[in-house]
Coordinates of C-alpha atoms in Angstrom, one line a residue:
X12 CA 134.3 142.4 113.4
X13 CA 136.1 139.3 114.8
X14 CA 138.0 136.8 112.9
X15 CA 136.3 133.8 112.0
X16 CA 132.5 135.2 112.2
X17 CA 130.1 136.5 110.5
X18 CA 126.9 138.9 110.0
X19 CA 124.3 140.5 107.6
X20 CA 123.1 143.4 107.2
X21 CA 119.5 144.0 105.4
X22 CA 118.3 147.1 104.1
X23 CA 114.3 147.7 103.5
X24 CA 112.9 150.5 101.5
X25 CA 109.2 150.8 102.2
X26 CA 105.8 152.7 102.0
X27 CA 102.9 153.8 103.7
X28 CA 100.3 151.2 103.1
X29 CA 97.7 152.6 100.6
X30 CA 94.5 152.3 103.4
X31 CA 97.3 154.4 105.1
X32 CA 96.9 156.9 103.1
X33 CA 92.9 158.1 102.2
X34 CA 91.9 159.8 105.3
X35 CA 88.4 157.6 105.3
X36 CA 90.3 154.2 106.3
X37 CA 91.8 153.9 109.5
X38 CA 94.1 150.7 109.6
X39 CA 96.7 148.8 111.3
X40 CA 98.4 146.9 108.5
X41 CA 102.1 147.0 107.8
X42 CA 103.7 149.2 105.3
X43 CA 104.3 148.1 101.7
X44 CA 107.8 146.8 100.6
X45 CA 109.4 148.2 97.5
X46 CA 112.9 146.8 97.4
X47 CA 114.8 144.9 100.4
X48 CA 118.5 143.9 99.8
X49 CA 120.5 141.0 102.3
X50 CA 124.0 140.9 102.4
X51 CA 126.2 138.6 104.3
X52 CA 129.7 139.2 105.5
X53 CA 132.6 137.0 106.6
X54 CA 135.6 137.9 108.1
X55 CA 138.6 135.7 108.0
X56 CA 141.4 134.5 110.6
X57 CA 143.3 137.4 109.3
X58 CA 140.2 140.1 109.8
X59 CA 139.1 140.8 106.4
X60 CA 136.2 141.5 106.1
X61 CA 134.0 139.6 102.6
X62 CA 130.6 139.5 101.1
X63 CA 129.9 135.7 102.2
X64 CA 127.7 133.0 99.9
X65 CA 125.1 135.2 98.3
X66 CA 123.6 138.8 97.8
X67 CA 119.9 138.4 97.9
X68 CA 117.2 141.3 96.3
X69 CA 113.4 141.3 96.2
X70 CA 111.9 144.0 94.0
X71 CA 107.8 145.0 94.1
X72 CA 105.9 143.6 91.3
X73 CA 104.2 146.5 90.7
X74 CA 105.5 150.0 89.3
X75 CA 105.5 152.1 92.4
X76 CA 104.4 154.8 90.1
X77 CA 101.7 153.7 89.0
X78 CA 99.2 153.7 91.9
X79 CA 96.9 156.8 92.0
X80 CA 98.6 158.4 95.0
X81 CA 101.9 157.6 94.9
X82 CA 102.9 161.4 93.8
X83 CA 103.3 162.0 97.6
X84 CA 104.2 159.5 99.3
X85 CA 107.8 159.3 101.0
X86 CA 109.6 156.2 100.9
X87 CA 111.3 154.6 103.9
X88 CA 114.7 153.1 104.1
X89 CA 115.5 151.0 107.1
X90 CA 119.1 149.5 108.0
X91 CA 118.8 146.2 110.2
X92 CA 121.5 144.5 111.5
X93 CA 121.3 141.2 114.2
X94 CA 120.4 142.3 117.6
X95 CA 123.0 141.0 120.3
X96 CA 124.8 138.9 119.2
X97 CA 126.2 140.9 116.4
X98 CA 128.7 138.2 115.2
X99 CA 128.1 134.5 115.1
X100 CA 130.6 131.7 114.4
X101 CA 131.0 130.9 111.0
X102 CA 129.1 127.7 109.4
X103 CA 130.0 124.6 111.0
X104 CA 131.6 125.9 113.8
X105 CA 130.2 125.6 117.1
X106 CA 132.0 127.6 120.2
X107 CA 133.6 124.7 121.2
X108 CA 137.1 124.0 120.2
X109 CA 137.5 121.3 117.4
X110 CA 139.1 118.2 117.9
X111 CA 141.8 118.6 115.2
X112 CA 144.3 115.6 116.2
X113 CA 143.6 112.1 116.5
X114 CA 144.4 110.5 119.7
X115 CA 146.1 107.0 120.4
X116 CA 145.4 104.9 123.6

């Protein structure tokens, strides 16, 4: 990771929606999330690497076990990371240099 920048990575753990699963219902709809974590990173002008601001978690509100056909259904776990760029600059900086002295006339 470059100094100064910083990224996320988010991690999804999903389901099969439930239409999904009786053979009677055909359907297009997305698949049920159970847990999602996001985590921020920030690596300083000397390259270490930090968990930046906040962690942040979403759980289900229901039990996961405690829909009728839940005995056989596999969970999912999905990494993401940003797509290109990987890195970005860190908050409040733009690519440009900064004007860091003052300048007389």
């Amino acid at each position: 990771m470059p100094p100064n920048s910083q990224t996320f990575l988010r991690q999804k753990t999903v389901s099969p929606p439930l239409s999904r699963l009786t053979p009677h219902t055909l359907s297009s709809s997305p698949p049920l999330l159970h847990y999602l974590i996001h985590l921020r990173f920030l690596c300083s002008r000397s390259g270490r690497v930090y968990l930046h601001k906040d962690i942040r978690l979403i759980f289900a509100r229901r039990a996961p076990d405690t829909e009728p056909d839940f005995s056989f259904v596999t969970l999912t776990t999905m990494t993401e990371a940003p797509p290109s760029p990987k890195y970005g600059p860190l908050d409040g900086q733009s690519d440009r240099t900064k004007l860091t002295g003052v300048v007389r006339l």
